[in-house]
Amino acid sequence: MDKKVVSTNRKAFHDYLIFDKFDAGVVLTGTEIKSVRKGMLNLKDSFAKIEDGEVLLYNMHISPYEHGNRYNHESDRVRKLLLHKNEIMKILGKIKKENFTIVPLELYLSHGFAKIQIGLAKGKKLYDKREAITKKTQERDIARKVR
């Protein structure tokens, strides 16, 4: 599979427990895709909502393209995600039943198209974050000693 990861949302893995992952297409304009190919985007505080049967992505910042003219895009606009209807219904059912949120995990290019991997997530408590940090440091120490 021809897949080039452009941006990863590391904060999502730190702040949320990820339960299920979906791949979706992103509707972008001409100058937006040029900025994405250059890696000029930020997924840090972004999230997705389902409104009127469509999945919309909020707060994904794509910097304006430097060679764009008056047709340049707005950097923080709401973007539509492309998913199959049955996937949207599955996500909506889990959100209503188990109180999940939709968080973007990574944006990648596949065969020239921008795709985003979204995850159904629940927020971590403070003690969960501390536990994850101690586990990570222990694994790092073990790897150091093995080398």
CSV table of N, CA and C in Angstrom, one decimal:
chain,number,residue,atom,x,y,z
A,1,MET,N,0.8,-1.2,0.0
A,1,MET,CA,0.0,0.0,0.0
A,1,MET,C,0.9,1.2,0.0
A,2,ASP,N,0.6,2.2,-0.9
A,2,ASP,CA,1.4,3.4,-1.0
A,2,ASP,C,0.8,4.4,0.0
A,3,LYS,N,1.5,4.5,1.1
A,3,LYS,CA,1.0,5.4,2.2
A,3,LYS,C,2.2,6.2,2.7
A,4,LYS,N,2.0,7.6,2.7
A,4,LYS,CA,3.0,8.5,3.2
A,4,LYS,C,2.4,9.3,4.4
A,5,VAL,N,2.8,9.0,5.6
A,5,VAL,CA,2.2,9.7,6.7
A,5,VAL,C,2.7,11.2,6.7
A,6,VAL,N,1.8,12.1,6.8
A,6,VAL,CA,2.2,13.6,6.7
A,6,VAL,C,2.2,14.1,8.2
A,7,SER,N,1.2,13.8,9.0
A,7,SER,CA,1.2,14.3,10.3
A,7,SER,C,0.5,13.3,11.3
A,8,THR,N,1.0,13.3,12.5
A,8,THR,CA,0.5,12.4,13.5
A,8,THR,C,0.0,13.2,14.7
A,9,ASN,N,-1.1,12.8,15.3
A,9,ASN,CA,-1.6,13.5,16.5
A,9,ASN,C,-1.1,12.8,17.7
A,10,ARG,N,0.1,13.1,18.2
A,10,ARG,CA,0.6,12.4,19.4
A,10,ARG,C,-0.2,12.8,20.6
A,11,LYS,N,-0.7,13.9,20.7
A,11,LYS,CA,-1.5,14.4,21.9
A,11,LYS,C,-2.7,13.5,22.1
A,12,ALA,N,-3.3,13.0,21.0
A,12,ALA,CA,-4.5,12.1,21.1
A,12,ALA,C,-4.1,10.8,21.8
A,13,PHE,N,-3.0,10.3,21.5
A,13,PHE,CA,-2.6,9.0,22.1
A,13,PHE,C,-2.3,9.2,23.6
A,14,HIS,N,-1.9,10.4,24.0
A,14,HIS,CA,-1.6,10.8,25.4
A,14,HIS,C,-2.8,11.1,26.2
A,15,ASP,N,-3.8,11.8,25.5
A,15,ASP,CA,-5.0,12.2,26.3
A,15,ASP,C,-6.2,11.3,26.2
A,16,TYR,N,-6.2,10.3,25.2
A,16,TYR,CA,-7.3,9.5,25.0
A,16,TYR,C,-6.9,8.0,25.0
A,17,LEU,N,-7.9,7.1,25.3
A,17,LEU,CA,-7.8,5.7,25.1
A,17,LEU,C,-8.5,5.4,23.8
A,18,ILE,N,-7.8,4.9,22.8
A,18,ILE,CA,-8.3,4.7,21.4
A,18,ILE,C,-8.9,3.3,21.4
A,19,PHE,N,-10.2,3.2,21.0
A,19,PHE,CA,-10.9,1.9,20.9
A,19,PHE,C,-11.0,1.3,19.5
A,20,ASP,N,-11.4,2.2,18.6
A,20,ASP,CA,-11.6,1.7,17.2
A,20,ASP,C,-11.1,2.8,16.2
A,21,LYS,N,-10.6,2.3,15.1
A,21,LYS,CA,-10.0,3.2,14.1
A,21,LYS,C,-10.7,3.1,12.7
A,22,PHE,N,-10.9,4.2,12.0
A,22,PHE,CA,-11.5,4.2,10.7
A,22,PHE,C,-10.6,5.1,9.8
A,23,ASP,N,-10.6,4.8,8.5
A,23,ASP,CA,-9.9,5.6,7.5
A,23,ASP,C,-11.0,6.4,6.7
A,24,ALA,N,-10.7,7.7,6.5
A,24,ALA,CA,-11.7,8.5,5.8
A,24,ALA,C,-11.0,9.4,4.9
A,25,GLY,N,-11.6,9.8,3.8
A,25,GLY,CA,-11.1,10.8,2.9
A,25,GLY,C,-11.4,12.2,3.4
A,26,VAL,N,-10.6,13.1,3.0
A,26,VAL,CA,-10.8,14.5,3.4
A,26,VAL,C,-11.1,15.4,2.2
A,27,VAL,N,-12.2,16.2,2.2
A,27,VAL,CA,-12.5,17.1,1.1
A,27,VAL,C,-11.6,18.4,1.3
A,28,LEU,N,-10.7,18.6,0.4
A,28,LEU,CA,-9.8,19.7,0.4
A,28,LEU,C,-9.9,20.5,-0.9
A,29,THR,N,-9.5,21.8,-0.8
A,29,THR,CA,-9.4,22.7,-2.0
A,29,THR,C,-8.1,22.6,-2.6
A,30,GLY,N,-7.8,23.3,-3.7
A,30,GLY,CA,-6.6,23.2,-4.4
A,30,GLY,C,-5.3,23.6,-3.6
A,31,THR,N,-5.4,24.7,-3.0
A,31,THR,CA,-4.2,25.2,-2.2
A,31,THR,C,-4.0,24.4,-0.9
A,32,GLU,N,-5.1,23.8,-0.4
A,32,GLU,CA,-5.0,23.0,0.8
A,32,GLU,C,-4.2,21.8,0.6
A,33,ILE,N,-4.4,21.1,-0.5
A,33,ILE,CA,-3.7,19.8,-0.7
A,33,ILE,C,-2.2,20.1,-1.0
A,34,LYS,N,-1.9,21.3,-1.5
A,34,LYS,CA,-0.5,21.6,-1.7
A,34,LYS,C,0.2,21.9,-0.4
A,35,SER,N,-0.5,22.5,0.5
A,35,SER,CA,0.0,22.7,1.9
A,35,SER,C,0.2,21.4,2.6
A,36,VAL,N,-0.8,20.5,2.5
A,36,VAL,CA,-0.7,19.2,3.1
A,36,VAL,C,0.5,18.4,2.6
A,37,ARG,N,0.7,18.5,1.3
A,37,ARG,CA,1.9,17.7,0.7
A,37,ARG,C,3.2,18.3,1.3
A,38,LYS,N,3.2,19.6,1.6
A,38,LYS,CA,4.4,20.1,2.2
A,38,LYS,C,4.5,19.9,3.7
A,39,GLY,N,3.4,19.3,4.3
A,39,GLY,CA,3.4,19.0,5.7
A,39,GLY,C,3.1,20.2,6.6
A,40,MET,N,2.4,21.2,6.1
A,40,MET,CA,2.1,22.4,6.8
A,40,MET,C,0.7,22.3,7.5
A,41,LEU,N,0.5,21.4,8.4
A,41,LEU,CA,-0.7,21.2,9.1
A,41,LEU,C,-0.5,20.8,10.5
A,42,ASN,N,-1.6,21.0,11.3
A,42,ASN,CA,-1.6,20.6,12.7
A,42,ASN,C,-2.9,20.0,13.1
A,43,LEU,N,-2.8,18.8,13.7
A,43,LEU,CA,-4.0,18.0,14.1
A,43,LEU,C,-4.2,18.1,15.6
A,44,LYS,N,-3.4,18.9,16.3
A,44,LYS,CA,-3.3,18.9,17.8
A,44,LYS,C,-4.6,19.0,18.5
A,45,ASP,N,-5.4,20.0,18.3
A,45,ASP,CA,-6.7,20.3,19.0
A,45,ASP,C,-7.9,20.0,18.2
A,46,SER,N,-7.7,19.2,17.1
A,46,SER,CA,-8.9,18.9,16.2
A,46,SER,C,-9.7,17.8,16.7
A,47,PHE,N,-11.0,17.8,16.3
A,47,PHE,CA,-12.0,16.8,16.6
A,47,PHE,C,-13.0,16.7,15.5
A,48,ALA,N,-13.8,15.6,15.5
A,48,ALA,CA,-14.8,15.4,14.5
A,48,ALA,C,-16.2,15.3,15.2
A,49,LYS,N,-17.2,15.7,14.5
A,49,LYS,CA,-18.6,15.6,14.9
A,49,LYS,C,-19.4,15.0,13.7
A,50,ILE,N,-20.5,14.3,14.1
A,50,ILE,CA,-21.5,13.9,13.1
A,50,ILE,C,-22.7,14.8,13.1
A,51,GLU,N,-22.9,15.5,12.0
A,51,GLU,CA,-24.0,16.4,11.9
A,51,GLU,C,-24.8,16.1,10.6
A,52,ASP,N,-26.0,15.9,10.7
A,52,ASP,CA,-26.9,15.6,9.5
A,52,ASP,C,-26.4,14.5,8.6
A,53,GLY,N,-25.9,13.4,9.3
A,53,GLY,CA,-25.4,12.3,8.6
A,53,GLY,C,-24.1,12.4,7.9
A,54,GLU,N,-23.3,13.6,8.2
A,54,GLU,CA,-22.0,13.8,7.6
A,54,GLU,C,-21.0,14.0,8.8
A,55,VAL,N,-19.8,13.5,8.5
A,55,VAL,CA,-18.7,13.7,9.5
A,55,VAL,C,-18.0,14.9,9.2
A,56,LEU,N,-17.9,15.9,10.1
A,56,LEU,CA,-17.2,17.1,9.9
A,56,LEU,C,-16.0,17.2,10.9
A,57,LEU,N,-14.9,17.7,10.3
A,57,LEU,CA,-13.6,17.8,11.1
A,57,LEU,C,-13.4,19.3,11.5
A,58,TYR,N,-13.3,19.6,12.8
A,58,TYR,CA,-13.1,20.9,13.3
A,58,TYR,C,-11.7,21.2,13.8
A,59,ASN,N,-11.2,22.4,13.7
A,59,ASN,CA,-9.9,22.9,14.3
A,59,ASN,C,-8.7,22.2,13.7
A,60,MET,N,-8.7,21.6,12.5
A,60,MET,CA,-7.5,21.1,11.8
A,60,MET,C,-6.9,22.3,11.1
A,61,HIS,N,-5.7,22.8,11.5
A,61,HIS,CA,-5.1,23.9,11.0
A,61,HIS,C,-4.2,23.5,9.8
A,62,ILE,N,-4.5,24.1,8.6
A,62,ILE,CA,-3.7,23.9,7.4
A,62,ILE,C,-3.2,25.3,7.0
A,63,SER,N,-1.9,25.5,7.1
A,63,SER,CA,-1.3,26.8,6.8
A,63,SER,C,-1.6,27.2,5.4
A,64,PRO,N,-1.8,28.5,5.1
A,64,PRO,CA,-2.0,29.0,3.8
A,64,PRO,C,-0.8,28.6,2.9
A,65,TYR,N,-1.0,28.3,1.6
A,65,TYR,CA,0.1,28.0,0.7
A,65,TYR,C,0.8,29.3,0.3
A,66,GLU,N,2.1,29.3,0.4
A,66,GLU,CA,2.8,30.5,0.2
A,66,GLU,C,2.8,31.1,-1.2
A,67,HIS,N,2.6,30.2,-2.2
A,67,HIS,CA,2.5,30.7,-3.6
A,67,HIS,C,1.0,30.8,-4.0
A,68,GLY,N,0.1,30.7,-3.1
A,68,GLY,CA,-1.3,30.9,-3.4
A,68,GLY,C,-1.6,32.4,-3.5
A,69,ASN,N,-2.6,32.7,-4.4
A,69,ASN,CA,-2.9,34.1,-4.5
A,69,ASN,C,-4.2,34.4,-3.8
A,70,ARG,N,-5.1,35.2,-4.4
A,70,ARG,CA,-6.3,35.5,-3.7
A,70,ARG,C,-7.3,34.3,-3.5
A,71,TYR,N,-7.0,33.2,-4.2
A,71,TYR,CA,-7.8,32.0,-4.1
A,71,TYR,C,-7.3,31.1,-2.9
A,72,ASN,N,-6.4,31.6,-2.1
A,72,ASN,CA,-5.9,30.8,-1.0
A,72,ASN,C,-7.0,30.4,0.0
A,73,HIS,N,-6.8,29.4,0.7
A,73,HIS,CA,-7.9,28.8,1.6
A,73,HIS,C,-7.8,29.5,3.0
A,74,GLU,N,-9.0,29.3,3.7
A,74,GLU,CA,-9.0,29.7,5.1
A,74,GLU,C,-8.4,28.6,5.9
A,75,SER,N,-7.5,29.0,6.8
A,75,SER,CA,-6.7,27.9,7.5
A,75,SER,C,-7.5,27.0,8.5
A,76,ASP,N,-8.5,27.5,9.2
A,76,ASP,CA,-9.2,26.7,10.2
A,76,ASP,C,-10.6,26.4,9.8
A,77,ARG,N,-10.9,26.2,8.5
A,77,ARG,CA,-12.3,26.0,8.2
A,77,ARG,C,-12.7,24.6,8.5
A,78,VAL,N,-14.0,24.3,8.5
A,78,VAL,CA,-14.6,23.0,8.8
A,78,VAL,C,-14.5,22.2,7.6
A,79,ARG,N,-13.9,21.0,7.7
A,79,ARG,CA,-13.7,20.1,6.5
A,79,ARG,C,-14.6,18.8,6.6
A,80,LYS,N,-15.1,18.4,5.5
A,80,LYS,CA,-15.9,17.2,5.5
A,80,LYS,C,-15.1,16.0,5.3
A,81,LEU,N,-15.4,14.9,6.0
A,81,LEU,CA,-14.8,13.6,5.9
A,81,LEU,C,-15.6,12.7,5.1
A,82,LEU,N,-15.0,11.9,4.3
A,82,LEU,CA,-15.8,10.9,3.4
A,82,LEU,C,-15.7,9.5,4.0
A,83,LEU,N,-16.9,9.0,4.5
A,83,LEU,CA,-17.0,7.7,5.0
A,83,LEU,C,-18.2,7.0,4.4
A,84,HIS,N,-18.3,5.7,4.4
A,84,HIS,CA,-19.5,5.0,3.9
A,84,HIS,C,-20.6,5.2,5.0
A,85,LYS,N,-21.8,5.2,4.5
A,85,LYS,CA,-23.0,5.4,5.4
A,85,LYS,C,-23.0,4.4,6.5
A,86,ASN,N,-22.7,3.1,6.2
A,86,ASN,CA,-22.7,2.1,7.3
A,86,ASN,C,-21.7,2.4,8.4
A,87,GLU,N,-20.5,2.9,8.0
A,87,GLU,CA,-19.5,3.3,8.9
A,87,GLU,C,-19.9,4.5,9.8
A,88,ILE,N,-20.6,5.4,9.2
A,88,ILE,CA,-21.1,6.6,9.9
A,88,ILE,C,-22.1,6.1,11.0
A,89,MET,N,-23.0,5.2,10.5
A,89,MET,CA,-24.1,4.7,11.5
A,89,MET,C,-23.4,3.9,12.6
A,90,LYS,N,-22.4,3.2,12.3
A,90,LYS,CA,-21.7,2.4,13.4
A,90,LYS,C,-21.0,3.3,14.4
A,91,ILE,N,-20.4,4.4,13.9
A,91,ILE,CA,-19.7,5.4,14.7
A,91,ILE,C,-20.8,6.1,15.6
A,92,LEU,N,-21.9,6.5,14.9
A,92,LEU,CA,-22.9,7.2,15.6
A,92,LEU,C,-23.5,6.4,16.8
A,93,GLY,N,-23.7,5.1,16.5
A,93,GLY,CA,-24.3,4.2,17.5
A,93,GLY,C,-23.4,4.1,18.7
A,94,LYS,N,-22.1,4.0,18.5
A,94,LYS,CA,-21.1,3.9,19.6
A,94,LYS,C,-21.0,5.2,20.3
A,95,ILE,N,-21.1,6.3,19.6
A,95,ILE,CA,-21.0,7.6,20.3
A,95,ILE,C,-22.2,7.8,21.3
A,96,LYS,N,-23.4,7.4,20.8
A,96,LYS,CA,-24.6,7.6,21.6
A,96,LYS,C,-24.6,6.6,22.8
A,97,LYS,N,-24.2,5.3,22.5
A,97,LYS,CA,-24.3,4.3,23.5
A,97,LYS,C,-23.2,4.4,24.5
A,98,GLU,N,-22.0,4.6,24.1
A,98,GLU,CA,-20.9,4.5,25.0
A,98,GLU,C,-20.1,5.8,25.3
A,99,ASN,N,-20.7,6.9,24.8
A,99,ASN,CA,-20.1,8.2,25.0
A,99,ASN,C,-18.7,8.4,24.6
A,100,PHE,N,-18.4,8.0,23.3
A,100,PHE,CA,-17.1,8.2,22.7
A,100,PHE,C,-17.0,9.6,22.1
A,101,THR,N,-15.7,10.0,21.8
A,101,THR,CA,-15.5,11.1,20.9
A,101,THR,C,-14.7,10.7,19.7
A,102,ILE,N,-14.8,11.5,18.7
A,102,ILE,CA,-14.0,11.2,17.4
A,102,ILE,C,-12.8,12.1,17.4
A,103,VAL,N,-11.6,11.4,17.3
A,103,VAL,CA,-10.4,12.2,17.4
A,103,VAL,C,-9.5,11.8,16.1
A,104,PRO,N,-9.0,12.7,15.4
A,104,PRO,CA,-8.1,12.4,14.3
A,104,PRO,C,-6.7,11.9,14.8
A,105,LEU,N,-6.2,10.8,14.3
A,105,LEU,CA,-5.0,10.2,14.7
A,105,LEU,C,-3.8,10.5,13.8
A,106,GLU,N,-4.0,10.4,12.5
A,106,GLU,CA,-2.9,10.7,11.6
A,106,GLU,C,-3.5,11.1,10.2
A,107,LEU,N,-2.8,12.0,9.5
A,107,LEU,CA,-3.2,12.3,8.2
A,107,LEU,C,-2.1,11.8,7.2
A,108,TYR,N,-2.5,11.1,6.2
A,108,TYR,CA,-1.5,10.5,5.2
A,108,TYR,C,-2.0,10.7,3.8
A,109,LEU,N,-1.1,10.5,2.9
A,109,LEU,CA,-1.4,10.6,1.5
A,109,LEU,C,-1.3,9.2,0.9
A,110,SER,N,-2.4,8.8,0.2
A,110,SER,CA,-2.5,7.5,-0.4
A,110,SER,C,-2.9,7.6,-1.9
A,111,HIS,N,-2.0,7.3,-2.7
A,111,HIS,CA,-2.2,7.4,-4.2
A,111,HIS,C,-2.6,8.8,-4.6
A,112,GLY,N,-2.0,9.8,-3.9
A,112,GLY,CA,-2.3,11.2,-4.3
A,112,GLY,C,-3.5,11.8,-3.5
A,113,PHE,N,-4.2,11.1,-2.8
A,113,PHE,CA,-5.4,11.6,-2.1
A,113,PHE,C,-5.0,11.7,-0.6
A,114,ALA,N,-5.6,12.7,0.0
A,114,ALA,CA,-5.4,12.9,1.5
A,114,ALA,C,-6.4,12.1,2.2
A,115,LYS,N,-5.9,11.3,3.1
A,115,LYS,CA,-6.8,10.4,4.0
A,115,LYS,C,-6.5,10.7,5.4
A,116,ILE,N,-7.4,10.5,6.3
A,116,ILE,CA,-7.2,10.7,7.7
A,116,ILE,C,-7.7,9.5,8.5
A,117,GLN,N,-6.9,9.1,9.5
A,117,GLN,CA,-7.3,8.0,10.3
A,117,GLN,C,-8.0,8.6,11.6
A,118,ILE,N,-9.2,8.3,11.8
A,118,ILE,CA,-9.9,8.8,13.0
A,118,ILE,C,-10.1,7.6,14.0
A,119,GLY,N,-10.2,8.0,15.2
A,119,GLY,CA,-10.4,7.0,16.2
A,119,GLY,C,-11.5,7.3,17.2
A,120,LEU,N,-12.2,6.3,17.6
A,120,LEU,CA,-13.2,6.4,18.7
A,120,LEU,C,-12.5,6.3,20.0
A,121,ALA,N,-12.6,7.4,20.8
A,121,ALA,CA,-11.8,7.5,22.0
A,121,ALA,C,-12.6,8.0,23.2
A,122,LYS,N,-12.0,7.6,24.3
A,122,LYS,CA,-12.5,8.1,25.6
A,122,LYS,C,-11.4,8.8,26.3
A,123,GLY,N,-11.6,9.9,27.0
A,123,GLY,CA,-10.6,10.7,27.7
A,123,GLY,C,-10.0,9.9,28.8
A,124,LYS,N,-8.6,10.0,29.0
A,124,LYS,CA,-7.9,9.4,30.1
A,124,LYS,C,-8.0,10.3,31.3
A,125,LYS,N,-8.0,9.6,32.4
A,125,LYS,CA,-8.0,10.3,33.7
A,125,LYS,C,-6.5,10.6,34.0
A,126,LEU,N,-6.2,11.5,35.0
A,126,LEU,CA,-4.9,11.9,35.3
A,126,LEU,C,-4.0,10.7,35.7
A,127,TYR,N,-4.6,9.8,36.5
A,127,TYR,CA,-3.8,8.6,37.0
A,127,TYR,C,-3.5,7.7,35.8
A,128,ASP,N,-4.4,7.6,34.8
A,128,ASP,CA,-4.1,6.8,33.6
A,128,ASP,C,-2.9,7.4,32.9
A,129,LYS,N,-2.8,8.7,32.8
A,129,LYS,CA,-1.7,9.4,32.1
A,129,LYS,C,-0.4,9.1,32.8
A,130,ARG,N,-0.4,9.2,34.2
A,130,ARG,CA,0.8,9.0,35.0
A,130,ARG,C,1.2,7.5,34.8
A,131,GLU,N,0.3,6.6,34.8
A,131,GLU,CA,0.6,5.2,34.6
A,131,GLU,C,1.3,5.0,33.3
A,132,ALA,N,0.8,5.6,32.2
A,132,ALA,CA,1.3,5.4,30.9
A,132,ALA,C,2.7,6.0,30.8
A,133,ILE,N,3.0,7.1,31.5
A,133,ILE,CA,4.3,7.7,31.5
A,133,ILE,C,5.3,6.8,32.2
A,134,THR,N,4.9,6.3,33.4
A,134,THR,CA,5.8,5.4,34.1
A,134,THR,C,6.1,4.1,33.3
A,135,LYS,N,5.1,3.6,32.7
A,135,LYS,CA,5.3,2.4,31.9
A,135,LYS,C,6.3,2.6,30.7
A,136,LYS,N,6.1,3.8,30.1
A,136,LYS,CA,7.0,4.1,29.0
A,136,LYS,C,8.4,4.3,29.4
A,137,THR,N,8.6,4.9,30.6
A,137,THR,CA,10.0,5.1,31.1
A,137,THR,C,10.6,3.7,31.5
A,138,GLN,N,9.8,2.8,32.1
A,138,GLN,CA,10.3,1.5,32.4
A,138,GLN,C,10.7,0.7,31.2
A,139,GLU,N,9.9,0.8,30.1
A,139,GLU,CA,10.3,0.1,28.9
A,139,GLU,C,11.5,0.7,28.3
A,140,ARG,N,11.7,2.0,28.4
A,140,ARG,CA,12.9,2.7,27.8
A,140,ARG,C,14.1,2.2,28.6
A,141,ASP,N,14.0,2.1,29.9
A,141,ASP,CA,15.1,1.7,30.8
A,141,ASP,C,15.5,0.2,30.4
A,142,ILE,N,14.5,-0.6,30.3
A,142,ILE,CA,14.8,-2.0,29.9
A,142,ILE,C,15.5,-2.1,28.6
A,143,ALA,N,15.0,-1.3,27.6
A,143,ALA,CA,15.7,-1.3,26.3
A,143,ALA,C,17.1,-0.8,26.4
A,144,ARG,N,17.4,0.1,27.2
A,144,ARG,CA,18.7,0.6,27.4
A,144,ARG,C,19.6,-0.5,28.0
A,145,LYS,N,19.1,-1.2,29.0
A,145,LYS,CA,19.9,-2.2,29.6
A,145,LYS,C,20.2,-3.4,28.7
A,146,VAL,N,19.2,-3.7,27.8
A,146,VAL,CA,19.4,-4.8,26.9
A,146,VAL,C,20.5,-4.5,25.8
A,147,ARG,N,20.6,-3.2,25.4
A,147,ARG,CA,21.6,-2.8,24.5
A,147,ARG,C,22.9,-2.8,25.2
